[in-house]
């Protein structure tokens, strides 16, 4: 199943979102436009605006302000990715040089701030106070999740529960908010908006676990960034935490992590320890559980074509190989 | 004249703003609270919220939401300072270790984002769409100003006009917006709100030029950060740009800048070249012009005590030695 197929129902609006994004990143200062253009070309799945749009289409008519709010949602996501690049000193994202590798931390932080400000400006005009409230709380959660991640780098004593709380904050919460906002825009009942929030949360958890799994199972070419990157940077993901609890070679893995000696050989050794266990199978099991939760959360009252799209997105997340 | 004297009229509200700030930076994640508390203890002049409050007191009654919006204004300022620390790798600000020296760039960027999000959340609830619009545009301007500054580091071919545009964007625009927002909150006429915006702009220009002057005239102890810091980092300020145009030793200064060889000896030599000209006098002349503009902009119809406070603030900015 291809991405464009699952987002078919939101195709027209997503094309308008791309135009809106292109127009927003134009600035009086060349460097701002350069960085914005680079970010835009780097692309992305547009998962959050797509979910927002699909949920917003559950009402009797297409709501006003749909496209600018969807663009604002993607701008917030882009801003967090840009600031994430500062953080990780990551050299590539999706196969392209990251903003910070091209422009330095300095300008990259500012470009992220600029995107945040543009996003809030759009929401102020088109989204209303409640949308703004939900999205600002989301950003606070993302920051708290990322700061927890920073605090727990190279810490083998963190639990799988710590990991789940962290990815809830840093990923699932935003996807949940995108769905909830869409539902509110469509004028759905509070119960249905909460159900779609739960759907988004579960999709987000599944999405992030899959992402983290790919780091220990896929090749660098497949995922467009160096494989084993999380472990190299001390970010301990679910398969690694599982292996720390279940592998007979857990002591070896713990020593590599605590020594922070992340040579290519040690990263490979660490990943090999993960594969001495059924960590990958366990994680796919968790992903499958979350996707079941997501599907079950879908209110039966949704328009049939939206229901089908959201269902297909759950399938897509489960099948994702890169 | 002491700072507490000029802000006397806003004293009660400013005390509430401090309480509000302290309550906002509490977070579920310890590290967020730590960084927030550190920022709060580092203090600051609270110039922006003070001007906002003074202008907001021009109406017939104290507006609702005054304190949270004032707190949001200071949070935005704090967030930009935090991100500025990432940028400059500055080791101290106001005599205290900067956030990035204590926690690293990683967490510092996130802490700044968290403050931005909290600020927008407050404005969404208490400020309304127009306030949000003004403040998001202000943040875009600040980013554009800072990015221009980054682009023009160590560039001796920039003009004094480039400098003035840059400080307009990065400093004056925010102070102007604080005054305008206050005036709007008080329900003043559009003409009076625009006059107070001009007042804020001119105060901001004078404030930033004074700040930049202190870098070449004051001691490190006086300003709480290393003197000559701007030049060392390649940020060319008004006195330096003036000297590049007017000093017989401009060639020497240009060579030091272009070589980017900012040893202590070269920074001292550069500052000495500035003092071969009447750059300091020239800059004080510009400050004086801006303060005249500020005073003239004050509408005669303002309540007498607010008028006097705003007048005194112009005097304070002119006399500032640290």
Coordinates of C-alpha atoms in Angstrom, one line a residue:
Chain A
X1 CA 0.0 0.0 0.0
X2 CA 1.5 3.4 -1.0
X3 CA 1.2 6.5 1.0
X4 CA -0.6 8.5 -1.7
X5 CA -3.3 5.8 -1.8
X6 CA -4.1 6.1 1.9
X7 CA -4.2 9.9 1.8
X8 CA -6.3 9.9 -1.4
X9 CA -9.3 11.3 0.3
X10 CA -7.3 14.3 1.6
X11 CA -5.3 14.7 -1.7
X12 CA -6.7 18.1 -2.8
X13 CA -6.3 19.7 0.6
X14 CA -2.8 18.3 1.0
X15 CA -1.8 19.9 -2.3
X16 CA -3.1 23.2 -1.0
X17 CA -1.2 22.7 2.2
X18 CA 2.1 22.3 0.2
X19 CA 1.3 25.6 -1.6
X20 CA 0.5 27.3 1.7
X21 CA 3.8 26.0 3.2
X22 CA 5.7 27.3 0.2
X23 CA 4.2 30.7 0.5
X24 CA 4.7 30.9 4.3
X25 CA 8.5 30.2 4.1
X26 CA 9.0 33.2 1.8
X27 CA 10.7 35.9 3.9
X28 CA 12.4 39.3 3.6
X29 CA 15.6 37.6 4.7
X30 CA 17.1 35.3 2.0
X31 CA 18.6 32.9 4.5
X32 CA 15.1 32.3 6.0
X33 CA 13.7 31.4 2.6
X34 CA 16.7 29.2 1.8
X35 CA 16.3 27.2 5.0
X36 CA 12.5 27.0 4.6
X37 CA 12.9 25.9 1.0
X38 CA 15.4 23.2 2.0
X39 CA 13.0 21.9 4.7
X40 CA 10.2 21.8 2.2
X41 CA 12.2 19.9 -0.4
X42 CA 13.2 17.4 2.3
X43 CA 9.5 16.5 2.3
X44 CA 8.0 14.1 4.8
X45 CA 4.9 12.0 5.2
X46 CA 2.6 14.8 6.1
X47 CA 0.9 12.3 8.4
X48 CA -0.3 14.9 11.0
X49 CA -2.0 17.3 8.5
X50 CA -3.4 14.4 6.6
X51 CA -5.0 13.0 9.8
X52 CA -6.3 16.4 10.8
X53 CA -7.9 16.9 7.3
X54 CA -9.4 13.4 7.3
X55 CA -11.0 13.9 10.7
X56 CA -12.1 17.4 9.8
X57 CA -14.0 15.9 6.8
X58 CA -16.3 14.0 9.1
X59 CA -18.7 17.0 9.3
X60 CA -21.4 17.9 6.9
X61 CA -19.3 20.5 5.1
X62 CA -15.7 21.4 4.6
X63 CA -14.7 23.7 7.5
X64 CA -13.2 27.2 6.8
X65 CA -9.6 27.5 7.7
X66 CA -8.9 23.8 7.1
X67 CA -5.8 24.3 4.9
X68 CA -4.0 27.0 7.0
X69 CA -4.5 25.0 10.2
X70 CA -3.3 21.9 8.5
X71 CA -0.2 23.9 7.3
X72 CA 0.3 25.2 10.8
X73 CA 0.3 21.6 12.2
X74 CA 3.0 20.6 9.6
X75 CA 5.0 23.8 10.4
X76 CA 5.0 22.9 14.1
X77 CA 6.2 19.4 13.2
X78 CA 8.9 20.9 10.9
X79 CA 10.1 23.2 13.6
X80 CA 10.5 20.4 16.1
X81 CA 12.4 18.4 13.5
X82 CA 14.7 21.4 12.8
X83 CA 15.4 21.8 16.5
X84 CA 15.9 18.1 16.9
X85 CA 18.6 18.4 14.3
X86 CA 20.4 20.9 16.5
X87 CA 20.1 18.5 19.3
X88 CA 21.4 15.4 17.7
X89 CA 24.1 16.9 15.6
X90 CA 22.5 14.6 13.1
X91 CA 24.2 15.0 9.7
X92 CA 21.4 13.6 7.5
X93 CA 17.6 13.3 7.7
X94 CA 15.7 11.5 5.0
X95 CA 18.9 11.3 3.0
X96 CA 19.4 15.1 2.8
X97 CA 21.9 17.1 4.8
X98 CA 20.2 18.5 7.9
X99 CA 19.7 22.2 8.3
X100 CA 22.3 22.4 11.0
X101 CA 24.9 20.7 8.9
X102 CA 24.4 23.3 6.2
X103 CA 23.8 26.5 8.2
X104 CA 25.1 25.7 11.7
X105 CA 23.2 25.5 15.0
X106 CA 22.8 29.2 15.3
X107 CA 20.7 29.9 12.3
X108 CA 18.9 26.5 12.6
X109 CA 17.5 27.3 16.0
X110 CA 16.2 30.6 14.7
X111 CA 14.7 29.0 11.6
X112 CA 12.8 26.7 13.9
X113 CA 11.6 29.6 16.0
X114 CA 10.4 31.3 12.9
X115 CA 8.4 28.3 11.8
X116 CA 6.8 28.1 15.3
X117 CA 5.8 31.7 15.1
X118 CA 4.4 31.4 11.6
X119 CA 2.4 28.4 12.8
X120 CA 0.9 30.2 15.8
X121 CA 0.1 33.2 13.6
X122 CA -1.9 31.0 11.3
X123 CA -3.7 29.3 14.1
X124 CA -4.5 32.6 15.7
X125 CA -6.3 33.7 12.6
X126 CA -7.8 30.5 11.4
X127 CA -7.9 28.1 14.3
X128 CA -9.3 29.8 17.4
X129 CA -8.3 29.8 21.0
X130 CA -9.1 26.1 21.7
X131 CA -7.0 24.9 18.8
X132 CA -4.2 27.1 20.0
X133 CA -4.5 25.7 23.5
X134 CA -4.4 22.1 22.4
X135 CA -1.3 22.7 20.1
X136 CA 0.6 24.7 22.7
X137 CA 0.0 21.9 25.3
X138 CA 1.2 19.5 22.6
X139 CA 4.5 21.5 22.1
X140 CA 5.0 21.5 25.9
X141 CA 4.6 17.7 25.9
X142 CA 7.0 17.3 23.0
X143 CA 9.6 19.4 24.9
X144 CA 9.1 17.4 28.0
X145 CA 9.4 14.1 26.1
X146 CA 12.6 15.3 24.3
X147 CA 14.1 16.6 27.6
X148 CA 13.4 13.3 29.3
X149 CA 15.1 11.6 26.4
X150 CA 18.1 13.8 26.8
X151 CA 18.2 13.1 30.6
X152 CA 18.1 9.4 30.0
X153 CA 20.7 9.1 27.2
X154 CA 23.1 6.2 27.9
X155 CA 21.0 5.2 30.9
X156 CA 20.4 1.5 30.9
X157 CA 18.4 1.6 34.1
X158 CA 15.4 3.3 32.5
X159 CA 12.3 1.0 32.2
X160 CA 10.2 0.2 29.2
X161 CA 7.5 2.2 30.9
X162 CA 9.8 5.3 30.9
X163 CA 10.2 4.7 27.1
X164 CA 6.5 4.5 26.5
X165 CA 5.8 7.7 28.5
X166 CA 8.5 9.4 26.5
X167 CA 7.2 8.5 23.1
X168 CA 3.7 9.3 24.2
X169 CA 4.9 12.9 25.0
X170 CA 7.2 13.3 22.0
X171 CA 5.2 11.6 19.2
X172 CA 1.8 10.2 20.1
X173 CA 0.5 13.3 21.8
X174 CA 0.9 15.4 18.7
X175 CA -0.8 12.9 16.4
X176 CA -3.6 12.5 18.9
X177 CA -4.0 16.3 19.0
X178 CA -4.1 16.5 15.1
X179 CA -7.0 14.0 15.1
X180 CA -8.8 15.7 18.0
X181 CA -8.5 19.1 16.4
X182 CA -9.9 17.7 13.1
X183 CA -12.8 16.2 15.0
X184 CA -13.5 19.5 16.8
X185 CA -13.4 21.3 13.5
X186 CA -15.9 18.9 12.0
X187 CA -18.2 19.6 14.9
X188 CA -18.2 16.0 16.1
X189 CA -19.5 15.1 19.6
X190 CA -17.0 15.3 22.5
X191 CA -17.2 11.5 22.8
X192 CA -16.3 11.1 19.1
X193 CA -13.5 13.7 19.3
X194 CA -12.0 11.8 22.3
X195 CA -12.3 8.5 20.4
X196 CA -10.4 10.0 17.5
X197 CA -7.8 11.4 19.9
X198 CA -7.4 7.8 21.2
X199 CA -7.1 6.6 17.6
X200 CA -4.3 9.2 17.0
X201 CA -2.5 8.4 20.2
X202 CA -2.4 4.7 19.4
X203 CA -1.4 5.3 15.8
X204 CA 1.4 7.6 17.1
X205 CA 2.6 5.0 19.6
X206 CA 2.7 2.3 16.8
X207 CA 4.4 4.7 14.5
X208 CA 7.2 5.6 16.9
X209 CA 7.8 2.0 18.0
X210 CA 8.0 1.0 14.3
X211 CA 10.4 3.9 13.7
X212 CA 12.6 2.8 16.6
X213 CA 12.5 -0.8 15.4
X214 CA 13.7 0.2 11.9
X215 CA 16.8 1.6 13.5
X216 CA 17.8 -1.9 14.5
X217 CA 16.4 -3.9 11.6
X218 CA 16.6 -1.7 8.4
X219 CA 19.6 -0.6 6.3
X220 CA 20.8 3.0 6.2
X221 CA 19.6 3.2 2.6
X222 CA 16.1 2.1 3.5
X223 CA 15.5 4.6 6.2
X224 CA 17.6 7.5 4.7
X225 CA 19.7 8.0 7.8
X226 CA 22.4 5.9 9.4
X227 CA 21.1 2.6 10.9
X228 CA 21.9 2.1 14.6
X229 CA 21.8 5.9 15.0
X230 CA 19.6 5.9 18.1
X231 CA 21.9 3.5 19.9
X232 CA 25.0 5.4 18.8
X233 CA 23.5 8.6 20.3
X234 CA 22.6 6.8 23.5
X235 CA 18.8 6.9 22.8
X236 CA 17.6 3.6 24.2
X237 CA 14.5 2.4 22.4
X238 CA 12.1 -0.4 23.1
X239 CA 14.0 -3.3 21.4
X240 CA 17.2 -2.3 23.2
X241 CA 15.4 -1.9 26.6
X242 CA 13.8 -5.3 26.0
X243 CA 17.2 -6.9 25.3
X244 CA 18.6 -5.3 28.4
X245 CA 16.0 -7.3 30.4
X246 CA 15.9 -10.5 28.4
X247 CA 19.2 -11.2 26.7
X248 CA 21.8 -13.6 28.2
X249 CA 24.3 -11.0 26.9
X250 CA 22.6 -8.1 28.6
X251 CA 25.7 -7.4 30.7
X252 CA 27.8 -6.8 27.5
X253 CA 25.1 -4.5 26.1
X254 CA 24.9 -2.6 29.4
X255 CA 28.7 -2.1 29.4
X256 CA 28.8 -0.8 25.9
X257 CA 26.0 1.7 26.7
X258 CA 27.5 2.8 30.0
X259 CA 31.0 3.2 28.5
X260 CA 29.4 5.5 25.8
X261 CA 32.0 4.1 23.5
X262 CA 29.9 4.1 20.4
X263 CA 32.3 2.9 17.7
X264 CA 30.7 1.3 14.6
X265 CA 31.9 -2.1 15.9
X266 CA 30.2 -1.5 19.3
X267 CA 27.0 -0.3 17.8
X268 CA 26.9 -3.4 15.6
X269 CA 27.7 -5.6 18.7
X270 CA 24.9 -3.9 20.6
X271 CA 22.4 -4.5 17.8
X272 CA 23.6 -8.1 17.6
X273 CA 22.7 -8.5 21.3
X274 CA 19.2 -7.2 20.6
X275 CA 18.9 -9.9 18.0
X276 CA 19.8 -12.7 20.4
X277 CA 16.3 -12.1 21.9
X278 CA 12.8 -12.0 20.5
X279 CA 12.9 -8.2 20.9
X280 CA 11.8 -7.5 17.3
X281 CA 8.9 -9.9 17.6
X282 CA 7.9 -8.4 21.0
X283 CA 8.0 -4.9 19.6
X284 CA 5.9 -5.9 16.6
X285 CA 3.4 -7.4 19.1
X286 CA 3.2 -4.1 20.9
X287 CA 2.7 -2.3 17.5
X288 CA 0.0 -4.7 16.6
X289 CA -1.8 -4.1 20.0
X290 CA -1.7 -0.3 19.5
X291 CA -3.1 -0.7 16.0
X292 CA -5.9 -2.8 17.3
X293 CA -6.6 -0.1 19.9
X294 CA -6.6 2.5 17.1
X295 CA -9.0 0.5 14.9
X296 CA -11.4 -0.2 17.8
X297 CA -11.4 3.5 18.7
X298 CA -12.9 4.5 15.4
X299 CA -16.5 5.6 15.9
X300 CA -18.9 3.6 13.7
X301 CA -20.8 6.8 13.0
X302 CA -17.9 8.3 10.9
X303 CA -18.6 8.8 7.2
X304 CA -17.7 5.5 5.4
X305 CA -14.9 6.8 3.3
X306 CA -13.2 8.6 6.3
X307 CA -13.6 5.4 8.4
X308 CA -11.9 3.4 5.6
X309 CA -9.0 5.9 5.2
X310 CA -8.3 5.9 8.9
X311 CA -8.5 2.1 9.0
X312 CA -6.1 1.9 6.0
X313 CA -3.6 4.2 7.8
X314 CA -3.5 1.8 10.7
X315 CA -2.7 -1.0 8.2
X316 CA 0.0 1.2 6.6
X317 CA 1.7 2.0 9.9
X318 CA 1.8 -1.8 10.6
X319 CA 3.4 -2.6 7.3
X320 CA 5.9 0.2 7.1
X321 CA 9.4 -0.9 6.3
X322 CA 11.1 2.5 6.0
Chain B
X1 CA 17.5 57.0 39.0
X2 CA 16.9 53.3 40.0
X3 CA 15.0 50.8 37.9
X4 CA 12.5 50.1 40.7
X5 CA 11.7 53.9 40.8
X6 CA 10.7 54.1 37.2
X7 CA 8.6 51.0 37.3
X8 CA 6.9 52.1 40.6
X9 CA 3.5 52.6 38.9
X10 CA 3.6 49.0 37.7
X11 CA 5.1 47.5 40.9
X12 CA 2.1 45.5 42.1
X13 CA 1.4 44.0 38.7
X14 CA 5.1 43.2 38.2
X15 CA 5.2 41.3 41.5
X16 CA 2.2 39.3 40.3
X17 CA 4.0 38.6 37.0
X18 CA 7.0 37.2 38.9
X19 CA 4.6 34.8 40.8
X20 CA 2.9 33.9 37.5
X21 CA 6.3 33.1 35.9
X22 CA 7.4 31.0 38.9
X23 CA 4.2 29.0 38.6
X24 CA 4.5 28.5 34.8
X25 CA 7.9 27.1 34.8
X26 CA 6.8 24.2 37.1
X27 CA 6.7 21.1 35.0
X28 CA 6.2 17.3 35.3
X29 CA 9.9 17.0 34.2
X30 CA 12.4 18.0 36.8
X31 CA 14.9 19.3 34.2
X32 CA 12.4 21.7 32.8
X33 CA 11.7 23.2 36.3
X34 CA 15.5 23.4 36.9
X35 CA 16.2 25.3 33.8
X36 CA 13.1 27.5 34.3
X37 CA 14.1 28.3 37.8
X38 CA 17.6 29.1 36.7
X39 CA 16.3 31.5 34.1
X40 CA 14.0 33.2 36.6
X41 CA 16.8 33.7 39.2
X42 CA 19.0 35.2 36.5
X43 CA 16.4 38.0 36.5
X44 CA 16.3 40.8 34.0
X45 CA 14.9 44.3 33.8
X46 CA 11.4 43.2 32.9
X47 CA 11.3 46.2 30.6
X48 CA 8.8 44.7 28.2
X49 CA 6.1 43.6 30.7
X50 CA 6.6 46.9 32.6
X51 CA 6.0 49.0 29.4
X52 CA 3.0 46.8 28.5
X53 CA 1.5 47.2 32.0
X54 CA 2.1 51.0 32.0
X55 CA 0.5 51.4 28.6
X56 CA -2.4 49.1 29.6
X57 CA -3.0 51.4 32.6
X58 CA -4.0 54.3 30.4
X59 CA -7.6 53.0 30.3
X60 CA -10.4 53.7 32.7
X61 CA -10.0 50.4 34.5
X62 CA -7.4 47.7 34.9
X63 CA -8.0 45.2 32.1
X64 CA -8.6 41.5 32.7
X65 CA -5.8 39.2 31.7
X66 CA -3.2 42.0 32.3
X67 CA -0.8 39.8 34.4
X68 CA -0.8 36.6 32.3
X69 CA -0.3 38.6 29.1
X70 CA 2.6 40.5 30.7
X71 CA 4.0 37.2 31.9
X72 CA 3.7 35.8 28.4
X73 CA 5.6 38.8 27.0
X74 CA 8.5 38.1 29.4
X75 CA 8.4 34.4 28.6
X76 CA 8.8 35.2 24.9
X77 CA 11.8 37.4 25.8
X78 CA 13.2 34.7 28.1
X79 CA 12.8 32.1 25.3
X80 CA 14.7 34.3 22.8
X81 CA 17.5 34.9 25.3
X82 CA 17.8 31.1 25.9
X83 CA 18.0 30.4 22.2
X84 CA 20.4 33.3 21.9
X85 CA 22.7 31.5 24.4
X86 CA 22.7 28.4 22.2
X87 CA 23.7 30.5 19.3
X88 CA 26.5 32.5 20.8
X89 CA 28.0 29.7 22.9
X90 CA 28.0 32.5 25.4
X91 CA 29.3 31.3 28.8
X92 CA 27.7 33.9 31.0
X93 CA 24.7 36.2 30.9
X94 CA 24.2 38.8 33.7
X95 CA 27.0 37.2 35.5
X96 CA 25.4 33.7 35.8
X97 CA 26.3 30.7 33.8
X98 CA 24.0 30.5 30.8
X99 CA 21.6 27.7 30.4
X100 CA 23.6 26.1 27.6
X101 CA 26.8 26.1 29.6
X102 CA 25.0 24.2 32.3
X103 CA 22.7 21.9 30.4
X104 CA 24.1 21.8 26.8
X105 CA 22.6 23.1 23.6
X106 CA 20.2 20.1 23.3
X107 CA 18.2 20.7 26.4
X108 CA 18.5 24.5 26.1
X109 CA 16.8 24.6 22.7
X110 CA 13.9 22.5 24.1
X111 CA 13.6 24.7 27.3
X112 CA 13.3 27.8 25.0
X113 CA 10.6 26.0 22.9
X114 CA 8.8 25.1 26.1
X115 CA 8.8 28.8 27.2
X116 CA 7.5 29.9 23.8
X117 CA 4.7 27.3 24.0
X118 CA 3.7 28.4 27.5
X119 CA 3.7 32.0 26.4
X120 CA 1.3 31.3 23.4
X121 CA -0.9 29.2 25.6
X122 CA -1.3 32.2 28.0
X123 CA -2.0 34.6 25.2
X124 CA -4.5 32.2 23.6
X125 CA -6.5 32.2 26.8
X126 CA -6.0 35.8 28.0
X127 CA -4.9 37.9 25.1
X128 CA -7.1 37.2 22.1
X129 CA -6.3 36.7 18.4
X130 CA -5.0 40.3 17.7
X131 CA -2.5 40.1 20.5
X132 CA -1.3 36.8 19.3
X133 CA -1.0 38.1 15.8
X134 CA 1.2 41.0 16.9
X135 CA 3.4 38.8 19.0
X136 CA 3.9 36.1 16.4
X137 CA 4.9 38.8 13.9
X138 CA 7.3 40.1 16.5
X139 CA 8.9 36.7 16.9
X140 CA 9.3 36.4 13.1
X141 CA 11.0 39.8 13.1
X142 CA 13.3 38.8 15.9
X143 CA 14.3 35.7 14.1
X144 CA 14.9 37.6 10.9
X145 CA 17.0 40.2 12.8
X146 CA 19.1 37.5 14.4
X147 CA 19.5 35.5 11.2
X148 CA 20.7 38.7 9.4
X149 CA 23.1 39.2 12.3
X150 CA 24.4 35.7 11.8
X151 CA 24.8 36.2 8.1
X152 CA 26.7 39.4 8.6
X153 CA 29.1 38.1 11.3
X154 CA 32.7 39.3 10.6
X155 CA 31.4 41.3 7.5
X156 CA 33.0 44.7 7.6
X157 CA 31.1 45.8 4.4
X158 CA 27.7 46.0 6.1
X159 CA 26.4 49.5 6.5
X160 CA 25.2 51.4 9.5
X161 CA 21.7 51.2 7.9
X162 CA 22.0 47.4 7.9
X163 CA 22.8 47.6 11.6
X164 CA 19.8 49.8 12.3
X165 CA 17.4 47.5 10.4
X166 CA 18.8 44.6 12.3
X167 CA 18.3 46.1 15.8
X168 CA 14.8 47.3 14.7
X169 CA 14.0 43.7 14.0
X170 CA 15.7 42.0 16.9
X171 CA 15.0 44.5 19.7
X172 CA 12.9 47.6 18.9
X173 CA 10.1 45.8 17.3
X174 CA 9.3 43.7 20.4
X175 CA 9.4 46.8 22.7
X176 CA 7.2 48.6 20.3
X177 CA 4.7 45.7 20.2
X178 CA 4.7 45.6 24.1
X179 CA 3.6 49.2 24.2
X180 CA 1.1 48.8 21.3
X181 CA -0.5 45.8 23.0
X182 CA -0.8 47.7 26.3
X183 CA -2.5 50.6 24.5
X184 CA -4.9 48.2 22.7
X185 CA -5.7 46.5 26.0
X186 CA -6.5 49.9 27.5
X187 CA -8.8 50.7 24.7
X188 CA -6.9 53.7 23.4
X189 CA -7.6 55.1 20.0
X190 CA -5.6 53.6 17.0
X191 CA -3.7 56.9 16.7
X192 CA -2.6 56.8 20.4
X193 CA -1.8 53.0 20.1
X194 CA 0.4 53.9 17.1
X195 CA 2.0 56.7 19.0
X196 CA 2.9 54.4 21.8
X197 CA 4.2 51.9 19.4
X198 CA 6.5 54.6 18.0
X199 CA 7.5 55.4 21.6
X200 CA 8.4 51.8 22.2
X201 CA 10.3 51.5 18.9
X202 CA 12.4 54.5 19.7
X203 CA 13.0 53.4 23.3
X204 CA 14.1 50.0 21.9
X205 CA 16.5 51.5 19.4
X206 CA 18.1 53.7 22.1
X207 CA 18.2 50.7 24.4
X208 CA 20.0 48.5 22.0
X209 CA 22.5 51.1 20.8
X210 CA 23.3 51.8 24.5
X211 CA 23.8 48.1 25.1
X212 CA 26.1 47.8 22.1
X213 CA 28.0 50.9 23.2
X214 CA 28.6 49.4 26.7
X215 CA 30.3 46.5 25.0
X216 CA 33.1 48.9 24.0
X217 CA 33.0 51.3 26.9
X218 CA 32.1 49.3 30.1
X219 CA 34.1 46.8 32.1
X220 CA 33.1 43.1 32.2
X221 CA 32.1 43.5 35.9
X222 CA 29.7 46.4 35.1
X223 CA 27.8 44.6 32.4
X224 CA 27.9 41.1 33.9
X225 CA 29.3 39.5 30.7
X226 CA 32.8 39.8 29.0
X227 CA 33.4 43.3 27.5
X228 CA 34.3 43.3 23.9
X229 CA 32.1 40.2 23.5
X230 CA 30.2 41.4 20.4
X231 CA 33.4 42.1 18.5
X232 CA 34.9 38.9 19.6
X233 CA 32.0 37.0 18.2
X234 CA 32.0 39.0 15.0
X235 CA 28.8 41.0 15.7
X236 CA 29.6 44.5 14.3
X237 CA 27.8 47.2 16.3
X238 CA 27.2 50.8 15.6
X239 CA 30.5 52.2 17.1
X240 CA 32.5 49.6 15.3
X241 CA 30.8 50.3 11.9
X242 CA 31.3 54.0 12.5
X243 CA 35.0 53.5 13.2
X244 CA 35.3 51.4 10.0
X245 CA 34.1 54.5 8.1
X246 CA 35.9 57.2 10.1
X247 CA 39.0 55.9 11.7
X248 CA 42.4 56.5 10.1
X249 CA 43.2 53.0 11.3
X250 CA 40.1 51.5 9.7
X251 CA 42.2 49.2 7.6
X252 CA 43.7 47.6 10.7
X253 CA 40.2 47.1 12.2
X254 CA 39.0 45.6 8.9
X255 CA 41.9 43.2 8.8
X256 CA 41.3 42.0 12.4
X257 CA 37.6 41.4 11.6
X258 CA 38.2 39.7 8.3
X259 CA 40.9 37.4 9.7
X260 CA 38.4 36.4 12.4
X261 CA 41.4 36.1 14.7
X262 CA 39.7 37.3 17.8
X263 CA 42.4 36.9 20.5
X264 CA 42.1 39.1 23.6
X265 CA 44.9 41.3 22.2
X266 CA 43.1 41.7 18.8
X267 CA 39.8 42.5 20.5
X268 CA 41.5 45.1 22.6
X269 CA 43.2 46.5 19.5
X270 CA 39.9 46.7 17.7
X271 CA 38.2 48.5 20.6
X272 CA 41.2 50.9 20.7
X273 CA 40.6 51.7 17.0
X274 CA 37.0 52.5 17.8
X275 CA 38.2 55.0 20.4
X276 CA 40.5 56.8 17.9
X277 CA 37.2 58.3 16.6
X278 CA 34.3 60.1 18.0
X279 CA 32.2 56.9 17.6
X280 CA 31.0 56.9 21.3
X281 CA 29.9 60.5 21.0
X282 CA 28.2 59.8 17.7
X283 CA 26.3 56.8 19.1
X284 CA 25.2 58.8 22.2
X285 CA 23.9 61.4 19.7
X286 CA 21.9 58.8 18.0
X287 CA 20.6 57.5 21.4
X288 CA 19.6 61.0 22.3
X289 CA 17.8 61.5 19.0
X290 CA 15.8 58.3 19.5
X291 CA 14.9 59.3 23.0
X292 CA 13.7 62.7 21.8
X293 CA 11.5 60.8 19.3
X294 CA 10.2 58.7 22.1
X295 CA 9.3 61.6 24.3
X296 CA 7.7 63.5 21.5
X297 CA 5.6 60.5 20.6
X298 CA 3.9 60.4 24.0
X299 CA 0.3 61.5 23.5
X300 CA -0.6 64.4 25.8
X301 CA -3.9 62.7 26.5
X302 CA -2.3 59.9 28.6
X303 CA -3.0 59.9 32.4
X304 CA -0.4 62.2 34.0
X305 CA 1.3 59.5 36.1
X306 CA 1.7 57.1 33.1
X307 CA 3.0 60.0 31.0
X308 CA 5.6 60.7 33.7
X309 CA 6.6 57.1 34.1
X310 CA 7.1 56.7 30.3
X311 CA 9.1 59.9 30.2
X312 CA 11.3 58.8 33.1
X313 CA 12.0 55.5 31.3
X314 CA 13.3 57.4 28.4
X315 CA 15.6 59.3 30.8
X316 CA 16.7 56.0 32.4
X317 CA 17.6 54.4 29.0
X318 CA 19.7 57.5 28.3
X319 CA 21.6 57.3 31.6
X320 CA 22.1 53.6 31.7
X321 CA 25.7 52.6 32.4
X322 CA 25.2 48.8 32.7

